[in-house]
PDB file of C-alpha atoms and ligand atoms in Angstrom:
ATOM      1  CA  UNK A   1     109.910 100.544  99.544  1.00 38.00           C
ATOM      2  CA  UNK A   2     113.765 100.592  99.121  1.00 39.00           C
ATOM      3  CA  UNK A   3     115.721 102.783 101.750  1.00 38.00           C
ATOM      4  CA  UNK A   4     117.356 104.525  98.540  1.00 40.00           C
ATOM      5  CA  UNK A   5     113.977 106.226  97.491  1.00 45.00           C
ATOM      6  CA  UNK A   6     112.689 106.867 100.794  1.00 50.00           C
ATOM      7  CA  UNK A   7     115.409 107.831 103.352  1.00 55.00           C
ATOM      8  CA  UNK A   8     114.466 110.745 105.736  1.00 59.00           C
ATOM      9  CA  UNK A   9     117.656 112.928 105.581  1.00 54.00           C
ATOM     10  CA  UNK A  10     116.546 114.178 108.991  1.00 52.00           C
ATOM     11  CA  UNK A  11     116.634 111.009 110.794  1.00 51.00           C
ATOM     12  CA  UNK A  12     118.839 109.187 108.478  1.00 49.00           C
ATOM     13  CA  UNK A  13     116.840 105.965 108.493  1.00 48.00           C
ATOM     14  CA  UNK A  14     118.420 102.955 107.003  1.00 48.00           C
ATOM     15  CA  UNK A  15     116.004 100.086 106.007  1.00 55.00           C
ATOM     16  CA  UNK A  16     116.924  97.900 108.920  1.00 66.00           C
ATOM     17  CA  UNK A  17     114.400  97.058 111.761  1.00 70.00           C
ATOM     18  CA  UNK A  18     116.417  98.336 114.622  1.00 70.00           C
ATOM     19  CA  UNK A  19     116.934 101.686 112.409  1.00 73.00           C
ATOM     20  CA  UNK A  20     113.114 102.013 111.960  1.00 77.00           C
ATOM     21  CA  UNK A  21     112.370 101.520 115.599  1.00 79.00           C
ATOM     22  CA  UNK A  22     113.789 104.698 116.295  1.00 85.00           C
ATOM     23  CA  UNK A  23     111.962 106.888 113.862  1.00 94.00           C
ATOM     24  CA  UNK A  24     108.543 108.273 114.289  1.00 97.00           C
ATOM     25  CA  UNK A  25     105.451 106.428 112.786  1.00 98.00           C
ATOM     26  CA  UNK A  26     104.575 109.800 111.285  1.00 98.00           C
ATOM     27  CA  UNK A  27     106.860 112.854 110.471  1.00 98.00           C
ATOM     28  CA  UNK A  28     105.205 115.662 108.795  1.00 98.00           C
ATOM     29  CA  UNK A  29     107.917 118.248 107.848  1.00 97.00           C
ATOM     30  CA  UNK A  30     106.242 121.798 106.713  1.00 98.00           C
ATOM     31  CA  UNK A  31     103.704 120.218 104.827  1.00 98.00           C
ATOM     32  CA  UNK A  32     101.639 122.552 102.741  1.00 98.00           C
ATOM     33  CA  UNK A  33      98.708 121.884 100.511  1.00 98.00           C
ATOM     34  CA  UNK A  34      96.298 124.308  98.633  1.00 98.00           C
ATOM     35  CA  UNK A  35      93.067 123.646  96.499  1.00 98.00           C
ATOM     36  CA  UNK A  36      93.733 126.192  93.857  1.00 97.00           C
ATOM     37  CA  UNK A  37      94.000 129.740  95.807  1.00 96.00           C
ATOM     38  CA  UNK A  38      92.639 128.347  99.009  1.00 97.00           C
ATOM     39  CA  UNK A  39      95.968 127.321 101.065  1.00 98.00           C
ATOM     40  CA  UNK A  40      94.372 124.506 102.986  1.00 98.00           C
ATOM     41  CA  UNK A  41      97.763 123.165 104.932  1.00 98.00           C
ATOM     42  CA  UNK A  42     100.131 125.732 105.960  1.00 98.00           C
ATOM     43  CA  UNK A  43     103.361 124.396 106.823  1.00 98.00           C
ATOM     44  CA  UNK A  44     102.289 121.592 108.872  1.00 98.00           C
ATOM     45  CA  UNK A  45     105.084 120.109 111.181  1.00 98.00           C
ATOM     46  CA  UNK A  46     104.243 117.213 113.711  1.00 97.00           C
ATOM     47  CA  UNK A  47     105.626 113.860 114.794  1.00 98.00           C
ATOM     48  CA  UNK A  48     103.542 110.849 115.972  1.00 98.00           C
ATOM     49  CA  UNK A  49     105.566 108.297 117.915  1.00 98.00           C
ATOM     50  CA  UNK A  50     105.137 104.553 117.607  1.00 97.00           C
ATOM     51  CA  UNK A  51     102.196 103.130 119.366  1.00 97.00           C
ATOM     52  CA  UNK A  52     101.089 106.813 120.299  1.00 98.00           C
ATOM     53  CA  UNK A  53      97.447 107.917 119.794  1.00 98.00           C
ATOM     54  CA  UNK A  54      97.289 111.514 118.484  1.00 98.00           C
ATOM     55  CA  UNK A  55      93.770 113.152 118.280  1.00 98.00           C
ATOM     56  CA  UNK A  56      93.353 116.072 116.188  1.00 98.00           C
ATOM     57  CA  UNK A  57      90.184 118.541 117.134  1.00 98.00           C
ATOM     58  CA  UNK A  58      89.365 121.911 115.074  1.00 97.00           C
ATOM     59  CA  UNK A  59      86.357 123.494 113.588  1.00 97.00           C
ATOM     60  CA  UNK A  60      84.974 122.562 110.165  1.00 97.00           C
ATOM     61  CA  UNK A  61      87.188 123.550 107.161  1.00 97.00           C
ATOM     62  CA  UNK A  62      90.447 123.747 109.278  1.00 98.00           C
ATOM     63  CA  UNK A  63      92.370 121.031 107.092  1.00 98.00           C
ATOM     64  CA  UNK A  64      91.914 118.055 109.291  1.00 98.00           C
ATOM     65  CA  UNK A  65      90.807 115.705 106.752  1.00 98.00           C
ATOM     66  CA  UNK A  66      93.020 117.071 104.125  1.00 98.00           C
ATOM     67  CA  UNK A  67      95.964 116.741 106.431  1.00 98.00           C
ATOM     68  CA  UNK A  68      94.831 112.805 106.877  1.00 98.00           C
ATOM     69  CA  UNK A  69      94.630 112.445 103.374  1.00 97.00           C
ATOM     70  CA  UNK A  70      97.909 113.756 102.751  1.00 97.00           C
ATOM     71  CA  UNK A  71      99.325 111.132 105.050  1.00 97.00           C
ATOM     72  CA  UNK A  72      98.455 108.275 102.914  1.00 94.00           C
ATOM     73  CA  UNK A  73      98.812 110.164  99.763  1.00 95.00           C
ATOM     74  CA  UNK A  74      95.152 110.579  99.019  1.00 95.00           C
ATOM     75  CA  UNK A  75      96.351 114.075  98.415  1.00 96.00           C
ATOM     76  CA  UNK A  76      99.508 115.270  96.920  1.00 95.00           C
ATOM     77  CA  UNK A  77     101.208 117.553  98.785  1.00 95.00           C
ATOM     78  CA  UNK A  78     102.709 121.060  97.487  1.00 95.00           C
ATOM     79  CA  UNK A  79     105.714 121.579  99.875  1.00 95.00           C
ATOM     80  CA  UNK A  80     107.113 119.674 102.312  1.00 96.00           C
ATOM     81  CA  UNK A  81     107.813 116.124 103.071  1.00 95.00           C
ATOM     82  CA  UNK A  82     105.608 113.495 105.014  1.00 97.00           C
ATOM     83  CA  UNK A  83     107.303 110.329 106.168  1.00 97.00           C
ATOM     84  CA  UNK A  84     105.497 107.105 107.568  1.00 97.00           C
ATOM     85  CA  UNK A  85     107.859 104.943 109.268  1.00 97.00           C
ATOM     86  CA  UNK A  86     110.714 106.304 108.091  1.00 96.00           C
ATOM     87  CA  UNK A  87     109.555 105.996 104.109  1.00 96.00           C
ATOM     88  CA  UNK A  88     108.819 109.381 102.065  1.00 96.00           C
ATOM     89  CA  UNK A  89     105.114 108.985 101.271  1.00 97.00           C
ATOM     90  CA  UNK A  90     103.967 109.628  97.426  1.00 96.00           C
ATOM     91  CA  UNK A  91     107.295 110.824  96.132  1.00 95.00           C
ATOM     92  CA  UNK A  92     110.579 109.517  95.098  1.00 94.00           C
ATOM     93  CA  UNK A  93     113.889 112.183  95.758  1.00 91.00           C
ATOM     94  CA  UNK A  94     116.428 112.329  93.451  1.00 93.00           C
ATOM     95  CA  UNK A  95     118.943 114.848  94.410  1.00 92.00           C
ATOM     96  CA  UNK A  96     116.901 118.200  95.507  1.00 87.00           C
ATOM     97  CA  UNK A  97     113.845 117.093  93.515  1.00 90.00           C
ATOM     98  CA  UNK A  98     110.645 115.178  94.338  1.00 90.00           C
ATOM     99  CA  UNK A  99     109.249 112.839  91.654  1.00 93.00           C
ATOM    100  CA  UNK A 100     105.564 112.106  92.303  1.00 94.00           C
ATOM    101  CA  UNK A 101     105.306 107.800  92.776  1.00 96.00           C
ATOM    102  CA  UNK A 102     102.987 106.149  90.193  1.00 96.00           C
ATOM    103  CA  UNK A 103      99.737 105.373  91.350  1.00 94.00           C
ATOM    104  CA  UNK A 104     100.505 101.645  91.814  1.00 94.00           C
ATOM    105  CA  UNK A 105     103.690 102.574  94.061  1.00 95.00           C
ATOM    106  CA  UNK A 106     101.314 104.873  95.893  1.00 94.00           C
ATOM    107  CA  UNK A 107      98.852 102.276  96.283  1.00 94.00           C
ATOM    108  CA  UNK A 108     101.716 100.328  97.594  1.00 94.00           C
ATOM    109  CA  UNK A 109     102.652 102.482 100.504  1.00 93.00           C
ATOM    110  CA  UNK A 110      98.846 102.971 101.337  1.00 94.00           C
ATOM    111  CA  UNK A 111      98.435  98.944 102.091  1.00 95.00           C
ATOM    112  CA  UNK A 112     100.220  99.599 105.400  1.00 95.00           C
ATOM    113  CA  UNK A 113      97.939 102.681 106.319  1.00 98.00           C
ATOM    114  CA  UNK A 114      94.553 101.905 107.596  1.00 98.00           C
ATOM    115  CA  UNK A 115      92.107 104.506 106.966  1.00 97.00           C
ATOM    116  CA  UNK A 116      88.609 104.588 108.464  1.00 98.00           C
ATOM    117  CA  UNK A 117      86.103 107.166 106.987  1.00 96.00           C
ATOM    118  CA  UNK A 118      83.098 108.975 108.699  1.00 95.00           C
ATOM    119  CA  UNK A 119      80.760 107.184 106.171  1.00 95.00           C
ATOM    120  CA  UNK A 120      82.071 103.731 106.543  1.00 92.00           C
ATOM    121  CA  UNK A 121      82.401 102.978 102.671  1.00 93.00           C
ATOM    122  CA  UNK A 122      81.381  99.394 103.140  1.00 97.00           C
ATOM    123  CA  UNK A 123      80.844  97.301  99.803  1.00 97.00           C
ATOM    124  CA  UNK A 124      77.100  97.193  99.957  1.00 97.00           C
ATOM    125  CA  UNK A 125      76.878  93.991  97.945  1.00 98.00           C
ATOM    126  CA  UNK A 126      79.373  91.979 100.143  1.00 98.00           C
ATOM    127  CA  UNK A 127      78.744  90.724 103.792  1.00 98.00           C
ATOM    128  CA  UNK A 128      80.605  91.795 106.665  1.00 98.00           C
ATOM    129  CA  UNK A 129      83.069  88.931 106.239  1.00 98.00           C
ATOM    130  CA  UNK A 130      83.147  89.616 102.515  1.00 98.00           C
ATOM    131  CA  UNK A 131      84.254  92.993 102.995  1.00 98.00           C
ATOM    132  CA  UNK A 132      86.893  92.221 105.351  1.00 98.00           C
ATOM    133  CA  UNK A 133      88.529  89.534 103.430  1.00 98.00           C
ATOM    134  CA  UNK A 134      88.346  91.109 100.205  1.00 98.00           C
ATOM    135  CA  UNK A 135      91.581  93.265 100.318  1.00 97.00           C
ATOM    136  CA  UNK A 136      93.677  90.642 102.013  1.00 97.00           C
ATOM    137  CA  UNK A 137      92.767  88.005  99.096  1.00 98.00           C
ATOM    138  CA  UNK A 138      92.956  90.429  95.951  1.00 96.00           C
ATOM    139  CA  UNK A 139      95.970  92.833  97.202  1.00 95.00           C
ATOM    140  CA  UNK A 140      97.979  90.392  99.284  1.00 95.00           C
ATOM    141  CA  UNK A 141      97.442  87.462  97.550  1.00 96.00           C
ATOM    142  CA  UNK A 142      96.255  85.646 101.111  1.00 98.00           C
ATOM    143  CA  UNK A 143      94.513  82.349 100.697  1.00 98.00           C
ATOM    144  CA  UNK A 144      90.932  82.440 101.217  1.00 98.00           C
ATOM    145  CA  UNK A 145      90.993  80.045 103.871  1.00 98.00           C
ATOM    146  CA  UNK A 146      93.527  82.119 106.038  1.00 98.00           C
ATOM    147  CA  UNK A 147      91.666  85.413 104.975  1.00 98.00           C
ATOM    148  CA  UNK A 148      88.213  83.947 106.409  1.00 98.00           C
ATOM    149  CA  UNK A 149      90.127  82.749 109.602  1.00 98.00           C
ATOM    150  CA  UNK A 150      91.770  85.946 110.157  1.00 98.00           C
ATOM    151  CA  UNK A 151      88.533  87.955 109.281  1.00 98.00           C
ATOM    152  CA  UNK A 152      86.383  85.817 111.441  1.00 98.00           C
ATOM    153  CA  UNK A 153      88.909  86.847 114.287  1.00 98.00           C
ATOM    154  CA  UNK A 154      88.691  90.345 113.623  1.00 98.00           C
ATOM    155  CA  UNK A 155      85.039  90.466 113.370  1.00 98.00           C
ATOM    156  CA  UNK A 156      84.907  88.813 116.786  1.00 98.00           C
ATOM    157  CA  UNK A 157      87.305  91.357 117.993  1.00 97.00           C
ATOM    158  CA  UNK A 158      85.150  94.327 117.136  1.00 98.00           C
ATOM    159  CA  UNK A 159      82.054  92.524 118.592  1.00 97.00           C
ATOM    160  CA  UNK A 160      80.465  91.366 115.425  1.00 98.00           C
ATOM    161  CA  UNK A 161      81.350  87.420 115.718  1.00 97.00           C
ATOM    162  CA  UNK A 162      77.647  86.689 115.073  1.00 98.00           C
ATOM    163  CA  UNK A 163      77.210  89.005 112.272  1.00 98.00           C
ATOM    164  CA  UNK A 164      79.661  87.982 109.939  1.00 98.00           C
ATOM    165  CA  UNK A 165      77.157  86.978 107.183  1.00 98.00           C
ATOM    166  CA  UNK A 166      75.216  90.193 107.408  1.00 98.00           C
ATOM    167  CA  UNK A 167      75.075  92.774 104.748  1.00 98.00           C
ATOM    168  CA  UNK A 168      75.754  96.387 105.582  1.00 98.00           C
ATOM    169  CA  UNK A 169      72.136  97.224 104.873  1.00 97.00           C
ATOM    170  CA  UNK A 170      71.364  94.725 108.027  1.00 98.00           C
ATOM    171  CA  UNK A 171      73.914  96.436 110.032  1.00 98.00           C
ATOM    172  CA  UNK A 172      73.399  99.528 112.391  1.00 97.00           C
ATOM    173  CA  UNK A 173      75.877 102.474 111.466  1.00 97.00           C
ATOM    174  CA  UNK A 174      77.926 101.663 114.492  1.00 97.00           C
ATOM    175  CA  UNK A 175      78.159  97.870 113.388  1.00 98.00           C
ATOM    176  CA  UNK A 176      78.981  98.984 109.895  1.00 98.00           C
ATOM    177  CA  UNK A 177      81.897 101.266 111.223  1.00 98.00           C
ATOM    178  CA  UNK A 178      83.216  98.349 113.317  1.00 98.00           C
ATOM    179  CA  UNK A 179      83.349  96.145 110.173  1.00 98.00           C
ATOM    180  CA  UNK A 180      85.086  99.012 108.427  1.00 98.00           C
ATOM    181  CA  UNK A 181      87.782  98.838 111.521  1.00 98.00           C
ATOM    182  CA  UNK A 182      88.125  95.004 111.149  1.00 98.00           C
ATOM    183  CA  UNK A 183      88.591  95.500 107.229  1.00 98.00           C
ATOM    184  CA  UNK A 184      91.196  98.019 107.776  1.00 98.00           C
ATOM    185  CA  UNK A 185      92.828  95.964 110.182  1.00 98.00           C
ATOM    186  CA  UNK A 186      92.843  92.744 108.020  1.00 98.00           C
ATOM    187  CA  UNK A 187      95.552  94.482 106.020  1.00 97.00           C
ATOM    188  CA  UNK A 188      97.892  94.620 109.261  1.00 97.00           C
ATOM    189  CA  UNK A 189      98.392  98.231 109.038  1.00 98.00           C
ATOM    190  CA  UNK A 190     101.241  99.954 111.020  1.00 97.00           C
ATOM    191  CA  UNK A 191      98.963 102.915 111.186  1.00 98.00           C
ATOM    192  CA  UNK A 192      95.591 103.663 111.435  1.00 98.00           C
ATOM    193  CA  UNK A 193      93.932 107.051 110.366  1.00 98.00           C
ATOM    194  CA  UNK A 194      90.378 107.755 111.522  1.00 98.00           C
ATOM    195  CA  UNK A 195      88.557 110.571 110.197  1.00 98.00           C
ATOM    196  CA  UNK A 196      85.595 111.540 112.531  1.00 98.00           C
ATOM    197  CA  UNK A 197      84.561 108.105 112.898  1.00 98.00           C
ATOM    198  CA  UNK A 198      81.658 108.389 115.063  1.00 98.00           C
ATOM    199  CA  UNK A 199      80.407 111.767 113.651  1.00 96.00           C
ATOM    200  CA  UNK A 200      77.941 110.050 111.258  1.00 96.00           C
ATOM    201  CA  UNK A 201      76.438 108.073 114.213  1.00 96.00           C
ATOM    202  CA  UNK A 202      73.343 108.244 116.307  1.00 96.00           C
ATOM    203  CA  UNK A 203      74.647 109.018 119.911  1.00 95.00           C
ATOM    204  CA  UNK A 204      73.773 105.747 121.470  1.00 95.00           C
ATOM    205  CA  UNK A 205      75.854 103.912 118.895  1.00 96.00           C
ATOM    206  CA  UNK A 206      79.275 106.009 119.551  1.00 97.00           C
ATOM    207  CA  UNK A 207      80.114 104.087 122.583  1.00 97.00           C
ATOM    208  CA  UNK A 208      80.555 100.574 120.984  1.00 97.00           C
ATOM    209  CA  UNK A 209      82.954 102.132 118.289  1.00 98.00           C
ATOM    210  CA  UNK A 210      84.955 104.286 120.872  1.00 98.00           C
ATOM    211  CA  UNK A 211      85.356 101.052 122.777  1.00 98.00           C
ATOM    212  CA  UNK A 212      86.909  99.251 119.651  1.00 98.00           C
ATOM    213  CA  UNK A 213      89.194 102.141 119.174  1.00 98.00           C
ATOM    214  CA  UNK A 214      90.280 101.926 122.858  1.00 98.00           C
ATOM    215  CA  UNK A 215      91.118  98.595 122.613  1.00 98.00           C
ATOM    216  CA  UNK A 216      93.036  99.261 119.589  1.00 98.00           C
ATOM    217  CA  UNK A 217      95.048 101.848 121.311  1.00 98.00           C
ATOM    218  CA  UNK A 218      95.613  99.665 124.007  1.00 97.00           C
ATOM    219  CA  UNK A 219      96.986  96.956 121.968  1.00 97.00           C
ATOM    220  CA  UNK A 220      99.770  99.363 120.816  1.00 97.00           C
ATOM    221  CA  UNK A 221      98.391 100.393 117.329  1.00 98.00           C
ATOM    222  CA  UNK A 222      99.673 103.809 116.212  1.00 98.00           C
ATOM    223  CA  UNK A 223      96.608 106.155 115.458  1.00 98.00           C
ATOM    224  CA  UNK A 224      95.830 109.617 114.433  1.00 98.00           C
ATOM    225  CA  UNK A 225      92.135 110.179 115.161  1.00 98.00           C
ATOM    226  CA  UNK A 226      90.183 113.319 114.105  1.00 98.00           C
ATOM    227  CA  UNK A 227      87.376 113.537 116.377  1.00 97.00           C
ATOM    228  CA  UNK A 228      84.930 115.693 118.231  1.00 94.00           C
ATOM    229  CA  UNK A 229      84.742 113.097 121.175  1.00 96.00           C
ATOM    230  CA  UNK A 230      86.661 115.033 123.830  1.00 96.00           C
ATOM    231  CA  UNK A 231      86.189 112.367 126.340  1.00 96.00           C
ATOM    232  CA  UNK A 232      87.935 109.659 124.138  1.00 97.00           C
ATOM    233  CA  UNK A 233      90.623 112.387 123.314  1.00 97.00           C
ATOM    234  CA  UNK A 234      91.277 113.221 126.794  1.00 97.00           C
ATOM    235  CA  UNK A 235      91.224 109.374 128.034  1.00 97.00           C
ATOM    236  CA  UNK A 236      92.897 107.479 125.334  1.00 98.00           C
ATOM    237  CA  UNK A 237      94.721 110.050 123.561  1.00 98.00           C
ATOM    238  CA  UNK A 238      98.622 110.735 123.916  1.00 98.00           C
ATOM    239  CA  UNK A 239      98.532 113.920 122.315  1.00 98.00           C
ATOM    240  CA  UNK A 240      96.191 116.578 121.064  1.00 98.00           C
ATOM    241  CA  UNK A 241      96.553 118.974 118.017  1.00 98.00           C
ATOM    242  CA  UNK A 242      94.136 121.771 117.677  1.00 98.00           C
ATOM    243  CA  UNK A 243      94.071 123.011 114.171  1.00 98.00           C
ATOM    244  CA  UNK A 244      92.422 125.978 112.746  1.00 98.00           C
ATOM    245  CA  UNK A 245      92.796 127.612 109.078  1.00 97.00           C
ATOM    246  CA  UNK A 246      95.532 125.002 108.225  1.00 98.00           C
ATOM    247  CA  UNK A 247      97.640 125.687 110.954  1.00 98.00           C
ATOM    248  CA  UNK A 248      98.636 124.152 114.301  1.00 98.00           C
ATOM    249  CA  UNK A 249      97.516 126.575 116.857  1.00 98.00           C
ATOM    250  CA  UNK A 250      98.162 124.305 119.880  1.00 98.00           C
ATOM    251  CA  UNK A 251      99.528 120.832 120.722  1.00 98.00           C
ATOM    252  CA  UNK A 252     100.329 119.042 123.808  1.00 98.00           C
ATOM    253  CA  UNK A 253      98.967 116.745 126.119  1.00 98.00           C
ATOM    254  CA  UNK A 254      95.126 116.139 125.768  1.00 98.00           C
ATOM    255  CA  UNK A 255      95.104 117.303 129.788  1.00 96.00           C
ATOM    256  CA  UNK A 256      97.131 120.638 128.907  1.00 97.00           C
ATOM    257  CA  UNK A 257      95.265 121.384 125.673  1.00 97.00           C
ATOM    258  CA  UNK A 258      91.962 120.735 126.979  1.00 97.00           C
ATOM    259  CA  UNK A 259      92.324 122.027 130.332  1.00 96.00           C
ATOM    260  CA  UNK A 260      94.677 124.933 129.993  1.00 96.00           C
ATOM    261  CA  UNK A 261      94.622 126.390 126.442  1.00 97.00           C
ATOM    262  CA  UNK A 262      96.996 129.108 125.778  1.00 97.00           C
ATOM    263  CA  UNK A 263      95.465 130.303 122.629  1.00 97.00           C
ATOM    264  CA  UNK A 264      92.293 132.520 122.252  1.00 97.00           C
ATOM    265  CA  UNK A 265      91.546 130.323 119.262  1.00 97.00           C
ATOM    266  CA  UNK A 266      91.730 127.098 120.912  1.00 97.00           C
ATOM    267  CA  UNK A 267      89.554 128.584 124.046  1.00 97.00           C
ATOM    268  CA  UNK A 268      86.947 129.846 121.653  1.00 97.00           C
ATOM    269  CA  UNK A 269      86.477 126.617 119.747  1.00 97.00           C
ATOM    270  CA  UNK A 270      86.733 124.628 123.258  1.00 96.00           C
ATOM    271  CA  UNK A 271      84.029 126.832 124.798  1.00 95.00           C
ATOM    272  CA  UNK A 272      81.715 125.603 121.838  1.00 94.00           C
ATOM    273  CA  UNK A 273      82.432 122.152 122.177  1.00 91.00           C
ATOM    274  CA  UNK A 274      83.452 121.300 125.735  1.00 84.00           C
TER     275      UNK A 274
HETATM  276  N1  LIG B   1      89.100 118.031  96.492  1.00 66.54           N
HETATM  277  C1  LIG B   1      88.967 119.379  97.401  1.00 66.54           C
HETATM  278  N2  LIG B   1      88.940 120.641  96.345  1.00 66.54           N
HETATM  279  C2  LIG B   1      88.841 121.721  96.720  1.00 66.54           C
HETATM  280  N3  LIG B   1      88.814 122.189  97.941  1.00 66.54           N
HETATM  281  C3  LIG B   1      88.788 121.153  98.911  1.00 66.54           C
HETATM  282  C4  LIG B   1      89.065 119.849  98.476  1.00 66.54           C
HETATM  283  N4  LIG B   1      89.208 119.262  99.753  1.00 66.54           N
HETATM  284  C5  LIG B   1      88.857 120.148 100.887  1.00 66.54           C
HETATM  285  N5  LIG B   1      88.753 121.137 100.369  1.00 66.54           N
HETATM  286  C6  LIG B   1      89.038 122.444 101.125  1.00 66.54           C
HETATM  287  O1  LIG B   1      89.748 122.444 102.232  1.00 66.54           O
HETATM  288  C7  LIG B   1      89.459 123.294 103.028  1.00 66.54           C
HETATM  289  C8  LIG B   1      89.568 122.113 104.261  1.00 66.54           C
HETATM  290  O2  LIG B   1      88.804 120.951 104.000  1.00 66.54           O
HETATM  291  P1  LIG B   1      88.932 119.635 105.171  1.00 66.54           P
HETATM  292  O3  LIG B   1      90.463 119.047 105.023  1.00 66.54           O
HETATM  293  O4  LIG B   1      87.983 118.984 104.554  1.00 66.54           O
HETATM  294  O5  LIG B   1      88.617 120.316 106.554  1.00 66.54           O
HETATM  295  P2  LIG B   1      88.263 119.753 107.921  1.00 66.54           P
HETATM  296  O6  LIG B   1      88.354 118.217 107.633  1.00 66.54           O
HETATM  297  O7  LIG B   1      89.125 120.105 108.838  1.00 66.54           O
HETATM  298  O8  LIG B   1      86.655 120.005 107.922  1.00 66.54           O
HETATM  299  C9  LIG B   1      88.117 123.507 103.101  1.00 66.54           C
HETATM  300  O9  LIG B   1      88.149 124.874 102.726  1.00 66.54           O
HETATM  301  C10 LIG B   1      87.602 122.883 102.059  1.00 66.54           C
HETATM  302  O10 LIG B   1      86.220 123.293 101.274  1.00 66.54           O
HETATM  303 MG1  LIG B   2      86.848 116.645 107.701  1.00 66.54          MG
END
């Protein structure tokens, strides 16, 4: 995307690498979103720095998934701005007005943003390896040989080197989720979004998925993780955001938010989940 269409006026980002290194990876500025009369996000402002792991917690219905989906423009926003790596997401600004990007342009922006869902969403008729190489070949035009080499490497990285030729139905939920993570990584994303990636898993399968996410965090990936895994949030998260009713009630280090919550709503929520 060219700088002219997407420059963040707040940071004055030019399109150069040096200028980008100083902008946040995610910059949400007063983002609001309603479904009909239901105001789901109420002026959300937050920043995620490069290499940061931000965990997001909050009760069901508080707007966590909607916020993640706005970051890669799976949902449009009603007000505010969202920038990823300095690029305005989903819109082009002309003067004071915003114009929504065409679907193909939004898809282009989305290529750099990996997303992992609660329900893996693998292609059932494709093997683990085929799932991982599909987008690099079809979307990025990578050669099959290069995609297979990279896909094989990524499956090994998530602990599935032996399962490359297995179909999703032959894999456990935890293994399927690790394939989904490998599939997202195959597009070389600069940002990874996780929406309750372990919520659908049997308890004994959660650890292997969290291990993969921990390794990814250690490698320097910028991550926004909606999760109920407080241990993971405390250990791996650089920051923690508590959302309730479409607002950020409290944000800070995991140690502070979990150990010394300032708001009654945070205390009430934590007393139920800790
Ligand atoms: N596509 C949609 N259409 C209408 N309402 C929606 C849609 N997606 C989410 N909502 C509503 O938005 C609110 C927040 O949902 P969601 O972002 O999924 O919350 P969370 O992920 O925190 O559980 C809920 O009231 C939900 O019913
Ligand atoms: Mg959700």
